[in-house]
Structures are given as C-alpha cells and as structure tokens.
C-alpha atoms as a printed R data frame, in Angstrom:
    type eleno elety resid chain resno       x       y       z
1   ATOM     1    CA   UNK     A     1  -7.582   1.993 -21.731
2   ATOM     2    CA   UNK     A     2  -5.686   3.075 -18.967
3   ATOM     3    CA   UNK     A     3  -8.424   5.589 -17.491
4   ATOM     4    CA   UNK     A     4 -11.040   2.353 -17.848
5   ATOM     5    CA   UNK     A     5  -8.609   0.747 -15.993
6   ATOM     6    CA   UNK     A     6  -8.080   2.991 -12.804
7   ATOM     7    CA   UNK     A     7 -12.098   3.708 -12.719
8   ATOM     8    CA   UNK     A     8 -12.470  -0.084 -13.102
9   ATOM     9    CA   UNK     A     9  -9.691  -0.749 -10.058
10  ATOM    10    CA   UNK     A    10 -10.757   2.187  -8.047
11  ATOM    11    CA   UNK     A    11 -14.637   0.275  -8.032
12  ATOM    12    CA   UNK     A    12 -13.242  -2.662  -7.220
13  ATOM    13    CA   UNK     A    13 -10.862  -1.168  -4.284
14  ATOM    14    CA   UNK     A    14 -14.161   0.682  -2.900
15  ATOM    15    CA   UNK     A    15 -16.406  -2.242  -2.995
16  ATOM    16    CA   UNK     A    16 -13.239  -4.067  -1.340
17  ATOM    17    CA   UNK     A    17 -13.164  -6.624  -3.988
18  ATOM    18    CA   UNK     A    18 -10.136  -8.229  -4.207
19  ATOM    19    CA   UNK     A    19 -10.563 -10.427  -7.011
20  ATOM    20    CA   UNK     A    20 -12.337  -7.774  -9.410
21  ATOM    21    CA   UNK     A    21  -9.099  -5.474  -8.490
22  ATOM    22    CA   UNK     A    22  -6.353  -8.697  -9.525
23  ATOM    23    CA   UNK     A    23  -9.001  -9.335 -12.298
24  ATOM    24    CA   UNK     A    24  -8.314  -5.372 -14.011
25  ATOM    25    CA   UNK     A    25  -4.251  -5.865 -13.194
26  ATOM    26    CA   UNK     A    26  -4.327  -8.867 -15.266
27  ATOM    27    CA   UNK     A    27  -6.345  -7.848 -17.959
28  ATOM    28    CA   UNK     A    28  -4.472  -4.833 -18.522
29  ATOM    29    CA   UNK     A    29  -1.225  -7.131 -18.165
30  ATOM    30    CA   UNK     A    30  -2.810  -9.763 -21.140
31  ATOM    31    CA   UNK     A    31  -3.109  -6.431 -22.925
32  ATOM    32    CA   UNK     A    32   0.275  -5.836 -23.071
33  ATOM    33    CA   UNK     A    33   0.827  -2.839 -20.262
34  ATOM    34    CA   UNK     A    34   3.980  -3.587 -18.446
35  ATOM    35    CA   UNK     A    35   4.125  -4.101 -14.580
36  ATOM    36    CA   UNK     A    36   5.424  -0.441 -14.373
37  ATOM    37    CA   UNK     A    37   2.804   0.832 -16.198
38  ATOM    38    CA   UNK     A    38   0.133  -0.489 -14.201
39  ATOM    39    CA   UNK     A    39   1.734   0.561 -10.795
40  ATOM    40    CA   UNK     A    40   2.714   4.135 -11.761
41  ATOM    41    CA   UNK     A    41  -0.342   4.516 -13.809
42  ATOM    42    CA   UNK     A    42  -3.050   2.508 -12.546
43  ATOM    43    CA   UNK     A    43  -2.177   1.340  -8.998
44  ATOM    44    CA   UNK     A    44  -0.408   4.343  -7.777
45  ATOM    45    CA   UNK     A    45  -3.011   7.750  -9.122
46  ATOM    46    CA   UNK     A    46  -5.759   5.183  -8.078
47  ATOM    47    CA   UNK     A    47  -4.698   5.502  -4.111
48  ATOM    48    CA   UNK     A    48  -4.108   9.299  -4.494
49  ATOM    49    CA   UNK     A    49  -7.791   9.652  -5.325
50  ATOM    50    CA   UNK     A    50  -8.743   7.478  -2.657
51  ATOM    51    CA   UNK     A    51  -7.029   9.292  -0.492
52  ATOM    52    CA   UNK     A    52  -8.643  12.814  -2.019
53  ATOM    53    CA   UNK     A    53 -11.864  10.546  -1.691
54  ATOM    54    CA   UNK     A    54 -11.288  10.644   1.984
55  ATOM    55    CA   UNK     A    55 -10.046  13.881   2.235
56  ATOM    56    CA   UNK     A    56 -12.589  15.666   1.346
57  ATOM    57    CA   UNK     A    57 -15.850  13.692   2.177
58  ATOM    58    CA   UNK     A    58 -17.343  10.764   3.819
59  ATOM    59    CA   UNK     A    59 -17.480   8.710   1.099
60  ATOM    60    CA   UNK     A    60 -15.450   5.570   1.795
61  ATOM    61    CA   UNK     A    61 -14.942   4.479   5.058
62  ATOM    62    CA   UNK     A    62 -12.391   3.195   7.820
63  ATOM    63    CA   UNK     A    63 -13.031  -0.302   6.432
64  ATOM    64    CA   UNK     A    64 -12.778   0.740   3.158
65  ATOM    65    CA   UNK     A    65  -9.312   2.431   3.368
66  ATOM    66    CA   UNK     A    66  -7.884  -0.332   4.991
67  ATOM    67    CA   UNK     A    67  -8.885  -3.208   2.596
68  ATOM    68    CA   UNK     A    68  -8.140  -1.061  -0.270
69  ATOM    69    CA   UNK     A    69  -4.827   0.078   1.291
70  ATOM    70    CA   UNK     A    70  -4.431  -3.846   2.092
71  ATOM    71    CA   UNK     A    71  -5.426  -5.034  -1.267
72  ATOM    72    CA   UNK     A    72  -3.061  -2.225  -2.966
73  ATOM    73    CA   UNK     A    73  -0.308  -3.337  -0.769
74  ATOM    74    CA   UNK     A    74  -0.792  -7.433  -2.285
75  ATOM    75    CA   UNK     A    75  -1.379  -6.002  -5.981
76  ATOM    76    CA   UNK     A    76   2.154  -3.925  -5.544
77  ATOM    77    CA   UNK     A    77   3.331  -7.428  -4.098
78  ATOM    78    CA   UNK     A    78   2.358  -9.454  -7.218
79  ATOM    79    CA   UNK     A    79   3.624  -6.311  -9.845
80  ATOM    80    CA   UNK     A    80   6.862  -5.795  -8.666
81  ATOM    81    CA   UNK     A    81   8.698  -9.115  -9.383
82  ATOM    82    CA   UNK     A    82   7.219  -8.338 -13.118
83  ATOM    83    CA   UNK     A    83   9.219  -5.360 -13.386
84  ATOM    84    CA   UNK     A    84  11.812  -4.975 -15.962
85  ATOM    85    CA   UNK     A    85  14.577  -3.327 -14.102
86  ATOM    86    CA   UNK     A    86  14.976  -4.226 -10.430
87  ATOM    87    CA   UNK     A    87  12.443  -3.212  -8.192
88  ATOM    88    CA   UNK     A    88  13.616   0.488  -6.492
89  ATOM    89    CA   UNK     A    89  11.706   1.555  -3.608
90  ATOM    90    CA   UNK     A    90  11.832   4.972  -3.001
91  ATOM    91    CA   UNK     A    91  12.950   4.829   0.859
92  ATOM    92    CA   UNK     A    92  12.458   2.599   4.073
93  ATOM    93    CA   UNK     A    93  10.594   2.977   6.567
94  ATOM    94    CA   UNK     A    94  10.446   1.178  10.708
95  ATOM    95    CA   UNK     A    95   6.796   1.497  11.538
96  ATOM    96    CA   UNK     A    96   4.098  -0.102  15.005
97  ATOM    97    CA   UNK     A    97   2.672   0.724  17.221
98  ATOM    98    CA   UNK     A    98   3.664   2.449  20.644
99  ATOM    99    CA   UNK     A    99   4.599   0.749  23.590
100 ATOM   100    CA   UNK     A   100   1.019  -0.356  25.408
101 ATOM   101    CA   UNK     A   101  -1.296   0.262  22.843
102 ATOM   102    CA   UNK     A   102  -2.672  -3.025  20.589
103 ATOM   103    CA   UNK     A   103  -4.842  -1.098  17.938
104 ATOM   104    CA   UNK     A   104  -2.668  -2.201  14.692
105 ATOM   105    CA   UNK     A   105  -5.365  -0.874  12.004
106 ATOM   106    CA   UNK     A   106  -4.559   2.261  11.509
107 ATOM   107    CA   UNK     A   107  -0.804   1.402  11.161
108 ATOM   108    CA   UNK     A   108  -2.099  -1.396   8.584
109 ATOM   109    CA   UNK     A   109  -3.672   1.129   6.389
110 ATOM   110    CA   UNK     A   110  -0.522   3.331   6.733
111 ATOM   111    CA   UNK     A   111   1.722  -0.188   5.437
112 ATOM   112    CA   UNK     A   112  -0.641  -0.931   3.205
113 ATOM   113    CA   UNK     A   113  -0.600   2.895   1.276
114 ATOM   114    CA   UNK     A   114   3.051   2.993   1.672
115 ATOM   115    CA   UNK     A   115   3.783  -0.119  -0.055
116 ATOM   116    CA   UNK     A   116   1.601   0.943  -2.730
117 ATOM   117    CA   UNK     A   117   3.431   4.142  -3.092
118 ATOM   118    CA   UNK     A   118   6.989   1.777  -3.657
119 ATOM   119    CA   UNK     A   119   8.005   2.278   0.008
120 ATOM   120    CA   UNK     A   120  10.013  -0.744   1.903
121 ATOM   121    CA   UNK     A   121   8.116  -0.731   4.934
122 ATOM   122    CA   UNK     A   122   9.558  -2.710   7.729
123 ATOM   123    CA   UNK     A   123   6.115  -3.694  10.186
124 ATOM   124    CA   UNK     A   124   7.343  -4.434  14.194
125 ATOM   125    CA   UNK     A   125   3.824  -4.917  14.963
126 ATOM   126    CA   UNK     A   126   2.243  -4.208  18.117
127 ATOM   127    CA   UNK     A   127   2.966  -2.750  21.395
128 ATOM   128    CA   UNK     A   128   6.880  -1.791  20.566
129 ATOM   129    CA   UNK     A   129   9.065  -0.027  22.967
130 ATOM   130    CA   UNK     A   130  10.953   2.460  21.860
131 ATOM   131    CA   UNK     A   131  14.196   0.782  22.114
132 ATOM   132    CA   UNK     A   132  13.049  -1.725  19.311
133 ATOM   133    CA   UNK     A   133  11.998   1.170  17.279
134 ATOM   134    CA   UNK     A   134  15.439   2.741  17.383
135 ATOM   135    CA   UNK     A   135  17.639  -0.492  16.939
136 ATOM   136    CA   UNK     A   136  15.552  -2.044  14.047
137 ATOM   137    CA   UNK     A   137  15.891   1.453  12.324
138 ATOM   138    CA   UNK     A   138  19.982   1.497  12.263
139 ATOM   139    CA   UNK     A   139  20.296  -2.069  11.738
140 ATOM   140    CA   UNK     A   140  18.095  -1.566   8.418
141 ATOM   141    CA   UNK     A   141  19.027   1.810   7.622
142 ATOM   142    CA   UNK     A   142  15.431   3.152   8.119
143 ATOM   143    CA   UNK     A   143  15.169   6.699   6.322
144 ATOM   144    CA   UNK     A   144  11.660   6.898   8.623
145 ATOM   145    CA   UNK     A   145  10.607   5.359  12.206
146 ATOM   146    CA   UNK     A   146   6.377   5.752  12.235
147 ATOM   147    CA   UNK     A   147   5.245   5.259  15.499
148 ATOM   148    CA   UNK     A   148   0.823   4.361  15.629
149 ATOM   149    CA   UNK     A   149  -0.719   5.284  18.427
C-alpha cells in the first residue's frame, strides 16, 4: 500500500495536481495510516526522489519543483496537526531574498522542500537587508539564515 501510495503522490506532485496529491493523503488516512506514517513514509521519500528526479535529468521542470515543493509544503501543513505526539521540527531556519533582488521562486521551492522535510522555516520575503536577516534570526533562535539570490 504504501509504495502505491508514494508512486500515486509522486504522479500527482509531477503533473502538479493538487487535489489528486490531498486525494492519496486521505485515502491512505481512511485506511488507517497515521499522519506520521504518511509524512515519513509517503510525503517525505516522495521529495527525495524528486529531488534525485532533478538531479540527475531533465525530467521535471522549474515549474514542476516549485508546485510540488509548494503542494508538499500545504500537505505537511494539513498532516502535522494529525500527529499523535506534538509536532517536532527538526530545526529553524530565517530564509529571503538579498537586499535588491525581487526573484522569490527559487526561495519558494527552497520553503516549500524544507517544510516538507519537518523544518520551521521562518519566510522574510523579498528584498531583505542584511540587518533583518540577522535580528529575525536571534529573536527566533534560527539554527540557519538562507539568503536567495
């Protein structure tokens, strides 16, 4: 079931179909797999092979990766109040883009893949000086401070 399930979510991520990828979370959900099981099983092996996907071919493109990364990010949304045991992310990071520069997609599919991967990720958006960067890190006690450019 759960192999169905990735190849069935990893389709619907490619074909950036949003509702075919909340459709496979909640059928494997009405099937009794906890909201852990889906993430660290399903959700979570699904963007490493995207990401292999990329890696070592053409096959899915800019466009792609974001709206799967984007669509990951809302399914890890939606999963993690289901959890059994309080939601742990696995660190925090301060991420935008630098000072002058307004291209935010790149950083988006970065948030997006983070999320999925249990990350807090705290967005500042676009065109952020570097003093921002620095004082939004302490005050949330950033382990990471991801500057786009």
């Amino acid at each position: 079931m759960i192999d169905t399930l990735k190849q069935t979510y990893l389709e619907a991520i490619l074909d950036t179909n949003r509702d075919l990828a909340f459709q496979a979370i909640d059928t494997a959900l009405d099937k009794g797999h906890s909201a852990e099981t889906v993430m660290f099983k399903v959700l979570i092996p699904v963007m490493e092979d995207l990401a292999e996907i990329v890696r070592v071919g053409p096959d899915a493109t800019l466009a792609q990766l974001y709206l799967a990364s984007q669509i990951s990010a809302e399914a890890t949304d939606r999963l993690t109040p289901l959890f059994s045991k309080e939601k742990k992310t696995i660190g925090k990071i301060v991420i935008g883009t630098a000072f002058e520069d307004f291209h935010g997609l790149g950083k988006k599919i970065v948030s997006g893949c983070l999320k999925s991967k249990m990350v807090d990720v705290i967005d500042l958006g676009l065109n952020v000086p570097a003093e921002r960067f620095f004082k939004e890190a302490v005050a949330q006690n950033a382990d990471i401070i991801a500057i786009s450019s």
